[in-house]
Short mmCIF file of N, CA, C and O in Angstrom, two decimals:
data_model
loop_
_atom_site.label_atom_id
_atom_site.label_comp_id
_atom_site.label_asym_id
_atom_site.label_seq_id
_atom_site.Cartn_x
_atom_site.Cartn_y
_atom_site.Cartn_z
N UNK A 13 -15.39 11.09 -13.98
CA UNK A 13 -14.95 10.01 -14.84
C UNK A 13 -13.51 9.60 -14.49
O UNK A 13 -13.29 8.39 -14.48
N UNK A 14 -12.48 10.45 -14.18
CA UNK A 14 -11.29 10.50 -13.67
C UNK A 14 -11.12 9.51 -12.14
O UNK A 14 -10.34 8.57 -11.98
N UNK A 15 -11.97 9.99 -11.28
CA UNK A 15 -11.87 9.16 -10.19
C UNK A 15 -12.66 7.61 -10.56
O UNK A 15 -12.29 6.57 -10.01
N UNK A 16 -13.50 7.63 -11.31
CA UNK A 16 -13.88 6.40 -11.61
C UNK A 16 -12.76 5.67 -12.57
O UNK A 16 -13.10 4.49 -12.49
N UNK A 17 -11.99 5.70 -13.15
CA UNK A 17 -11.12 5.48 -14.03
C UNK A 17 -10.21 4.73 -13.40
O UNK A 17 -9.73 3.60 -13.56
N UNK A 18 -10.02 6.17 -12.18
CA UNK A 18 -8.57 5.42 -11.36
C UNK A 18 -8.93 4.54 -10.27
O UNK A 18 -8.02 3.79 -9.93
N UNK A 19 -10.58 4.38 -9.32
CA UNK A 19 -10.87 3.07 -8.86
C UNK A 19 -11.05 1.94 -9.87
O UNK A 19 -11.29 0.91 -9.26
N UNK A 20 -11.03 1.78 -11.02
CA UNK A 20 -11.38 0.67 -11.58
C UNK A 20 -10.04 0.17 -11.94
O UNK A 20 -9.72 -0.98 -12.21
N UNK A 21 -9.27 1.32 -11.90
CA UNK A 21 -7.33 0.53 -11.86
C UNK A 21 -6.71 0.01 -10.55
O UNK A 21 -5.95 -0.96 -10.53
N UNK A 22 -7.03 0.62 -9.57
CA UNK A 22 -7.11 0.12 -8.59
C UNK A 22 -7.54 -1.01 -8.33
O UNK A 22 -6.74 -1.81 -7.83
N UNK A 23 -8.67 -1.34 -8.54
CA UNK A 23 -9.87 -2.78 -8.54
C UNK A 23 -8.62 -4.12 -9.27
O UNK A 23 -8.16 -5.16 -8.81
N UNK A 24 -8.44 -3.24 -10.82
CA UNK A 24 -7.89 -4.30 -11.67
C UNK A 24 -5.88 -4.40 -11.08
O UNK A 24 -5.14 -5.38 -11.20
N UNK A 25 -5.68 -3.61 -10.73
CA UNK A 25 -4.31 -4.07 -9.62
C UNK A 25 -4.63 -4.86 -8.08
O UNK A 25 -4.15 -5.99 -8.04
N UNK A 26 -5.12 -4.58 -7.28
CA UNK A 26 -5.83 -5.52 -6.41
C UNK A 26 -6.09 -6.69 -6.98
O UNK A 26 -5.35 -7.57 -6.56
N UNK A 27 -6.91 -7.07 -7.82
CA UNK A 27 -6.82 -8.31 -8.31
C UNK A 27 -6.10 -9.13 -9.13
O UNK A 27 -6.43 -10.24 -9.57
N UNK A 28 -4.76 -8.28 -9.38
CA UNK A 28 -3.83 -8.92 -10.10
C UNK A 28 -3.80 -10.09 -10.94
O UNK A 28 -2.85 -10.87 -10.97
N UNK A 29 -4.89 -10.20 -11.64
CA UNK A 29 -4.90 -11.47 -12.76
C UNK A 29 -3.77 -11.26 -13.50
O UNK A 29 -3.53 -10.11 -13.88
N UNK A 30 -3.00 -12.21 -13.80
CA UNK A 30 -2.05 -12.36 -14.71
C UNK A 30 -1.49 -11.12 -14.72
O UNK A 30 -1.49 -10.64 -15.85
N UNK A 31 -0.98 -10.38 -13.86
CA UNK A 31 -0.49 -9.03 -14.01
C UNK A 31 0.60 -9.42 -13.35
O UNK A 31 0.56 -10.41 -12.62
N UNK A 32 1.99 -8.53 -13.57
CA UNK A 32 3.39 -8.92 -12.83
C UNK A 32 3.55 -7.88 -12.00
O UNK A 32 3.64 -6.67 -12.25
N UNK A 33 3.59 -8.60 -10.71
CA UNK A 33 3.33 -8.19 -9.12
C UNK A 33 4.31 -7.28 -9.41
O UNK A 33 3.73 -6.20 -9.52
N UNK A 34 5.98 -7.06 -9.67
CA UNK A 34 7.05 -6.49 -9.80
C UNK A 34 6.34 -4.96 -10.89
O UNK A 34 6.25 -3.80 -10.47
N UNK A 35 6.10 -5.25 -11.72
CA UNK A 35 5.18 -3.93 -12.37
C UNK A 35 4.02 -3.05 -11.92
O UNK A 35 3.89 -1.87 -12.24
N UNK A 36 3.30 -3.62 -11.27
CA UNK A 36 2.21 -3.36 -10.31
C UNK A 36 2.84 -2.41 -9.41
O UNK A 36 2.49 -1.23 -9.32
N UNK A 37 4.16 -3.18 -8.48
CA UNK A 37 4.93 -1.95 -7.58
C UNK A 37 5.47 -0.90 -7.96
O UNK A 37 5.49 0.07 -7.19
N UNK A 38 5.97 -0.84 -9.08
CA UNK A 38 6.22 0.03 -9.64
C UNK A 38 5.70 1.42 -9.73
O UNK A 38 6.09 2.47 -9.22
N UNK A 39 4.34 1.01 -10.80
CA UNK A 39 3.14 1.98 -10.54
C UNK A 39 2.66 2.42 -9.87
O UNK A 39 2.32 3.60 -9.91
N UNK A 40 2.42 1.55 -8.86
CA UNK A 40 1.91 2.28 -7.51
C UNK A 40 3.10 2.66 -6.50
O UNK A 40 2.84 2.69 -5.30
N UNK A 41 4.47 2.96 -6.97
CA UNK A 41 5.47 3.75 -6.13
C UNK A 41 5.42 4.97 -6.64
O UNK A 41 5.26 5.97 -5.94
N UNK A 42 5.57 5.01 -8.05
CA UNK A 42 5.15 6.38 -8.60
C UNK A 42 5.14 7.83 -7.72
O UNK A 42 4.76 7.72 -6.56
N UNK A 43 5.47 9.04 -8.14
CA UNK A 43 5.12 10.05 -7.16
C UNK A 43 4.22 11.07 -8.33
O UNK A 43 4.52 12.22 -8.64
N UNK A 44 3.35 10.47 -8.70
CA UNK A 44 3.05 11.69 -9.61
C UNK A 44 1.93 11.34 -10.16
O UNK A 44 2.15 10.37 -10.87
N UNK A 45 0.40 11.78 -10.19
CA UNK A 45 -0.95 11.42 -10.64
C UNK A 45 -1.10 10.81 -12.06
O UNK A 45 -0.57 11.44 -12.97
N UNK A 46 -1.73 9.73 -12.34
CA UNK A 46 -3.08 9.27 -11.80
C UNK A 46 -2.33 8.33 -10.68
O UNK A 46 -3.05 7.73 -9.88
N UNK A 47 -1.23 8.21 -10.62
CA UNK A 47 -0.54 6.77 -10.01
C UNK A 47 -0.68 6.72 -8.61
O UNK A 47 -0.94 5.63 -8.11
N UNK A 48 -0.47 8.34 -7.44
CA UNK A 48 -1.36 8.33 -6.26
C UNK A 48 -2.48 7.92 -6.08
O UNK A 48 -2.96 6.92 -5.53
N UNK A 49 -3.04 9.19 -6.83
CA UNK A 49 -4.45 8.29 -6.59
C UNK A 49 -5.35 6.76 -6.42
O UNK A 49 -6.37 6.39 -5.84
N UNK A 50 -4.17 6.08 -7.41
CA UNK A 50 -4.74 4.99 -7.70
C UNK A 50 -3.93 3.79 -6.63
O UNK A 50 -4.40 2.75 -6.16
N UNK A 51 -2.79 4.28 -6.50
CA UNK A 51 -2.80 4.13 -4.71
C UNK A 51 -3.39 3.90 -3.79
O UNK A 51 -3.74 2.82 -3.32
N UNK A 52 -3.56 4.93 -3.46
CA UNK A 52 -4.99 5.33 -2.34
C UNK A 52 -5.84 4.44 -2.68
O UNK A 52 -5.67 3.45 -1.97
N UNK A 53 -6.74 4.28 -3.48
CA UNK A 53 -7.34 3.58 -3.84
C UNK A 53 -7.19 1.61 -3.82
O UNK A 53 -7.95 0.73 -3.44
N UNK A 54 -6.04 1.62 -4.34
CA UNK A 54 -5.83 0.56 -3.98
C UNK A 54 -6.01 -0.69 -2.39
O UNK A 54 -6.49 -1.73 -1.94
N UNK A 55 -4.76 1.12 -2.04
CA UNK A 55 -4.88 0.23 -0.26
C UNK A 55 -6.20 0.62 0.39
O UNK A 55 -6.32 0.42 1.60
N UNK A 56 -7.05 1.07 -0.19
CA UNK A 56 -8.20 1.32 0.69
C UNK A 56 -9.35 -0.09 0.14
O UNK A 56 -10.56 -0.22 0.37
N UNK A 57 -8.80 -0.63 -0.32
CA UNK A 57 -9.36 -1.61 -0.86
C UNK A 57 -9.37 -3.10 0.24
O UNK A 57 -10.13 -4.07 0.26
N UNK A 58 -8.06 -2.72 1.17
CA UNK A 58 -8.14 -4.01 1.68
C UNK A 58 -8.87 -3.81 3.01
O UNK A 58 -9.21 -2.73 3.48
N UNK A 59 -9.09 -5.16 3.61
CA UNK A 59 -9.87 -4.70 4.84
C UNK A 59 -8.85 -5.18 6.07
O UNK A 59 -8.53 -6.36 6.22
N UNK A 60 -8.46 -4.28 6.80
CA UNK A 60 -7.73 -4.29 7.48
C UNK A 60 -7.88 -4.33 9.14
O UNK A 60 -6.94 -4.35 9.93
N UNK A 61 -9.05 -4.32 9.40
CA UNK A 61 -9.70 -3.61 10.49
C UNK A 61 -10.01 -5.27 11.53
O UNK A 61 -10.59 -6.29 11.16
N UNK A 62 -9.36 -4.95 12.88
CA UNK A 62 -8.89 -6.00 13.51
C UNK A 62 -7.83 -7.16 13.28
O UNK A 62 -7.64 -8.23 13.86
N UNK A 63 -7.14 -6.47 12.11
CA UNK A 63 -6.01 -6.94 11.77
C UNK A 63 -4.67 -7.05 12.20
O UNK A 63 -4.23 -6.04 11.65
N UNK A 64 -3.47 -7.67 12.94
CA UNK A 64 -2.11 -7.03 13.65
C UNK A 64 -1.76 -6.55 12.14
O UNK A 64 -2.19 -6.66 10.99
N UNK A 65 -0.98 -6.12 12.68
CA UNK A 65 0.28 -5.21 11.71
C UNK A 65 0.92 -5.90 11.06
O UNK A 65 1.21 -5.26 10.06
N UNK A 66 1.53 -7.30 11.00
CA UNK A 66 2.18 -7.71 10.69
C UNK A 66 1.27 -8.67 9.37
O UNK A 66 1.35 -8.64 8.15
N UNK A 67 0.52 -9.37 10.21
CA UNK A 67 -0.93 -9.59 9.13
C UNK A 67 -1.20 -8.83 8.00
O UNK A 67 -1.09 -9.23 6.84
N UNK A 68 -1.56 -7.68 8.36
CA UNK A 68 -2.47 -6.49 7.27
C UNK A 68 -0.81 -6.56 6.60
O UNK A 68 -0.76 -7.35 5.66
N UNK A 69 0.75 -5.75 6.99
CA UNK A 69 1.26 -5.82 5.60
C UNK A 69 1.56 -7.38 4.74
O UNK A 69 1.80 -7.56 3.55
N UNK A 70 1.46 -8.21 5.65
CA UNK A 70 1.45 -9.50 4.65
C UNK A 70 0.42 -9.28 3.70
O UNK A 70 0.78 -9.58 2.56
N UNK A 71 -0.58 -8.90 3.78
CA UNK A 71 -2.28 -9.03 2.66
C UNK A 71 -1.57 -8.07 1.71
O UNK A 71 -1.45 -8.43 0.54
N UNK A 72 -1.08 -6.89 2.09
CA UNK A 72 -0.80 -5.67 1.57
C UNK A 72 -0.05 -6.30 0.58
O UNK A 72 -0.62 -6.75 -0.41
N UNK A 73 1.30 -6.41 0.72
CA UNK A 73 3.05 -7.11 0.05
C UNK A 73 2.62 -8.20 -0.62
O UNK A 73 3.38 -8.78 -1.39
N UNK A 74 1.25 -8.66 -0.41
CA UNK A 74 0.80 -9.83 -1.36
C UNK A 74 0.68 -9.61 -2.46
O UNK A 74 0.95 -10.46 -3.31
N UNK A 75 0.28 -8.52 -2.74
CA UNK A 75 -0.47 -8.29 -3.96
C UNK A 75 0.36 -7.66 -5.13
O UNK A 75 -0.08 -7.63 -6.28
N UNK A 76 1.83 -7.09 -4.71
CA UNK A 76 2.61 -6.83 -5.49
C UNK A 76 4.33 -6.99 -4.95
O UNK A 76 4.61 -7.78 -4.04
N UNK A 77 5.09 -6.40 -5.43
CA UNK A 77 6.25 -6.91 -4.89
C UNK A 77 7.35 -5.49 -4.69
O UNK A 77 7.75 -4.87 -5.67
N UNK A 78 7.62 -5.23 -3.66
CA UNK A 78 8.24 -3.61 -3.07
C UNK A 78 9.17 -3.16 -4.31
O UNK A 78 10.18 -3.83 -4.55
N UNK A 79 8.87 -2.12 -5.05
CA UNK A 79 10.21 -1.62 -5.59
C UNK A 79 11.56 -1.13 -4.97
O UNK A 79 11.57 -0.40 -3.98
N UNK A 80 12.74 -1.60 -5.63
CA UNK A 80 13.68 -0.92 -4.98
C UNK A 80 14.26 0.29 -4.31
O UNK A 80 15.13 0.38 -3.44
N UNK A 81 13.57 1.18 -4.91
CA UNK A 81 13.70 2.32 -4.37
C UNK A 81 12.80 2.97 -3.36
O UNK A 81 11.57 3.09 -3.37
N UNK A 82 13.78 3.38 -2.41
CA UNK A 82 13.38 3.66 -1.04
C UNK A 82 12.30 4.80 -0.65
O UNK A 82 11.46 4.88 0.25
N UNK A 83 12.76 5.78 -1.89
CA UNK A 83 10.95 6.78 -1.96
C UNK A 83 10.06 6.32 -2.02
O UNK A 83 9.18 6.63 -1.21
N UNK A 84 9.87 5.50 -2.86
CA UNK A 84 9.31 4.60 -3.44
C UNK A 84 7.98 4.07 -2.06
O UNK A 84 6.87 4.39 -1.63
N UNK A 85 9.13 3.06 -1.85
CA UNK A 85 8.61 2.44 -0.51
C UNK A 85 8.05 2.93 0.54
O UNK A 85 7.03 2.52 1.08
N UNK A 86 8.86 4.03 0.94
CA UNK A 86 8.13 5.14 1.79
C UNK A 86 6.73 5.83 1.08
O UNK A 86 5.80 5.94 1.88
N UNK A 87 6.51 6.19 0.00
CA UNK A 87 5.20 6.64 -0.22
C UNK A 87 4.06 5.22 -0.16
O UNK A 87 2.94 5.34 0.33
N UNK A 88 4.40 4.36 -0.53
CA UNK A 88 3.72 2.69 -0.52
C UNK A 88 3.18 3.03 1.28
O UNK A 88 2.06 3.42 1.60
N UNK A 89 4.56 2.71 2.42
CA UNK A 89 4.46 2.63 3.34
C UNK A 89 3.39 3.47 4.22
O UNK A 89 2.82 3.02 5.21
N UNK A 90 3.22 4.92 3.62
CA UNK A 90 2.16 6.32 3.94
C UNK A 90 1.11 5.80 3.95
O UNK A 90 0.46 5.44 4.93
N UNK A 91 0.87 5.74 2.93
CA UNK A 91 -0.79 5.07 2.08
C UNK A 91 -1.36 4.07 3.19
O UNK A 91 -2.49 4.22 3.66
N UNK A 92 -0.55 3.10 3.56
CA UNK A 92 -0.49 1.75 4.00
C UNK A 92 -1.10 2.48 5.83
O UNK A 92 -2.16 2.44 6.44
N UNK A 93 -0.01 2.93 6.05
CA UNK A 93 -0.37 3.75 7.49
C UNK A 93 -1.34 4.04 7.62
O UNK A 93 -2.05 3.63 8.54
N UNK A 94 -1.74 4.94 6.63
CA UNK A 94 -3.14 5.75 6.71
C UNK A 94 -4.16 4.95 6.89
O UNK A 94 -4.98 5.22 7.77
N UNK A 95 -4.28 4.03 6.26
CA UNK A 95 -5.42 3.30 5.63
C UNK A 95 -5.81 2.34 6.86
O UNK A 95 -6.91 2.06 7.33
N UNK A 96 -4.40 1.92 7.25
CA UNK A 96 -4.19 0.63 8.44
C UNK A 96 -5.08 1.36 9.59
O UNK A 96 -6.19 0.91 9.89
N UNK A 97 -4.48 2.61 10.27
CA UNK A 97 -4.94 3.36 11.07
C UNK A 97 -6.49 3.67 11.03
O UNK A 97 -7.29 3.53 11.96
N UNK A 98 -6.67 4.01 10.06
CA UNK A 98 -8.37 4.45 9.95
C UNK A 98 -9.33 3.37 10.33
O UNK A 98 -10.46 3.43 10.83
N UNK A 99 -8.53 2.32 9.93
CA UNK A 99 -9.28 1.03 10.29
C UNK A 99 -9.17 -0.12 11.71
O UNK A 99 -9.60 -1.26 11.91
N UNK A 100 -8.41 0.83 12.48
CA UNK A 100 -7.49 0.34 13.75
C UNK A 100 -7.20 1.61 14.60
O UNK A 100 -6.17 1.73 15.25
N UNK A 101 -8.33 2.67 14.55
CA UNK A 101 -8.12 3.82 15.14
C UNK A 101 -7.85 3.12 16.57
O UNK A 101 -6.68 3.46 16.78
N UNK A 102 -8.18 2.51 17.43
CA UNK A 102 -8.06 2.09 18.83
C UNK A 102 -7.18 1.46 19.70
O UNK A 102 -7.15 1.35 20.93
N UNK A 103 -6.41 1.05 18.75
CA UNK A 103 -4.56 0.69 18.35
C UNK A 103 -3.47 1.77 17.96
O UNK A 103 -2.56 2.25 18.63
N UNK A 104 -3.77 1.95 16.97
CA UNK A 104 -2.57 3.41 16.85
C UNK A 104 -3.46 4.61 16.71
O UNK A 104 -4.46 4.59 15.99
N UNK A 105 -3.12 5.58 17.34
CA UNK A 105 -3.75 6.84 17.39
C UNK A 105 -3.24 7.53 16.14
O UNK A 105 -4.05 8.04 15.37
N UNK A 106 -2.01 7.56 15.91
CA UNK A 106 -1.33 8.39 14.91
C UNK A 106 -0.71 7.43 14.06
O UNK A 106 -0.01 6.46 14.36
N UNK A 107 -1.20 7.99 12.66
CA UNK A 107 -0.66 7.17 10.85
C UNK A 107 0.90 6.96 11.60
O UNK A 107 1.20 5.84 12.03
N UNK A 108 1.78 8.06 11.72
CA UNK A 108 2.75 8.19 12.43
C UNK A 108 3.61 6.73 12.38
O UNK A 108 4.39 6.07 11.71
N UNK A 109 2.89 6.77 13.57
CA UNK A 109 3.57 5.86 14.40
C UNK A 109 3.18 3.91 13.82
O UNK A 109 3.66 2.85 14.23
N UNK A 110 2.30 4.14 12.94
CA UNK A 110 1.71 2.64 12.07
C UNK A 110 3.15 2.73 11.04
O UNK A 110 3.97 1.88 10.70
N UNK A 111 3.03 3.88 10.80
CA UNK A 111 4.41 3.98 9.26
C UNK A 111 5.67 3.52 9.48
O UNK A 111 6.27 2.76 8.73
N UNK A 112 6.23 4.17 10.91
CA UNK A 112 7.38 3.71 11.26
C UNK A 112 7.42 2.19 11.77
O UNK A 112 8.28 1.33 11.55
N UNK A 113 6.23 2.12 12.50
CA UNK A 113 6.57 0.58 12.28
C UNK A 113 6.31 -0.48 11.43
O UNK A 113 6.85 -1.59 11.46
N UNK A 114 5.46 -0.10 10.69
CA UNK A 114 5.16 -0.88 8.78
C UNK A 114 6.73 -0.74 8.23
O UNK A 114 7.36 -1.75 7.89
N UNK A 115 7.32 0.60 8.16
CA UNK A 115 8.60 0.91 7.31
C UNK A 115 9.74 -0.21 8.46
O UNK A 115 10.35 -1.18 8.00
N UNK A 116 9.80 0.12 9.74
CA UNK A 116 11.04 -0.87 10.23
C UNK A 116 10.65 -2.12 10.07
O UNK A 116 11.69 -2.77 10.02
N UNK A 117 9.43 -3.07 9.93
CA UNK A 117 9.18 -4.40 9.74
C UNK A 117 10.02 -4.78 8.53
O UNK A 117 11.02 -5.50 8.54
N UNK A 118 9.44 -4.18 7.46
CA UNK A 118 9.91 -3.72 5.76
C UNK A 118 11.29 -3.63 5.86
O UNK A 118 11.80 -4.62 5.34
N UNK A 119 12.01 -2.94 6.26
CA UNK A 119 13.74 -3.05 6.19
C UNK A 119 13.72 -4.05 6.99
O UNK A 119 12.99 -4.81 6.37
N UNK A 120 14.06 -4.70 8.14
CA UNK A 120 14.09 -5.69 8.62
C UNK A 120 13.90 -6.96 8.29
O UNK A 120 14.55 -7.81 8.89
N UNK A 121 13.20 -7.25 7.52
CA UNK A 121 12.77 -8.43 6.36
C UNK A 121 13.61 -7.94 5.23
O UNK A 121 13.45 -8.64 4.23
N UNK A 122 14.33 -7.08 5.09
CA UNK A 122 15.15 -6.79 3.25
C UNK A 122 16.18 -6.83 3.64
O UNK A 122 16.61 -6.16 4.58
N UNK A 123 16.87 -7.77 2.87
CA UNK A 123 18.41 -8.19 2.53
C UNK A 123 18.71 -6.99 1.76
O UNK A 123 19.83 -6.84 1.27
#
């Protein structure tokens, strides 16, 4: 019931009806359950697969808006890796190396 709980928050953040993108990031920067999970969930939601990098985090950053804080972002950025990779195994071999360059795109675009 728990994992169903937290895909259907997932579902209802992905689709962000009338929800404030800035609150959304929030939650899902979180370091502490149900708010991972529902993470995970989230970014596994998008389809990413034959996507560039730069593409997939535009779809990604669409849907909510980066919190300020840099843990924060870095756990966002993990998720994002993982997910990107699994779906682009033939492009990046290692989450690794998707993260660091998801995370330097991400500072590079922030004033």
């Amino acid at each position: 019931a728990v994992v169903s709980t937290q895909s259907t928050g997932a579902n209802l953040l992905y689709k962000g009806e009338k929800l404030n993108k800035t609150k959304i990031g929030e939650y899902l920067g979180e370091n502490r359950e149900p708010n991972l999970t529902v993470l995970r969930r989230f970014v596994e939601r998008f389809e990413f697969a034959k996507m560039d990098i730069v593409t997939a985090l535009r779809a990604f950053l669409g849907k909510f808006r980066l919190p300020g804080e840099a843990q924060k972002i870095d756990r966002m950025m993990e998720e994002f890796a993982v997910v990107y990779c699994e779906a682009n195994s033939t492009v990046y071999s290692k989450s690794d190396t998707c993260y660091v360059l998801a995370f330097s795109i991400i500072m590079l675009n922030t004033s």
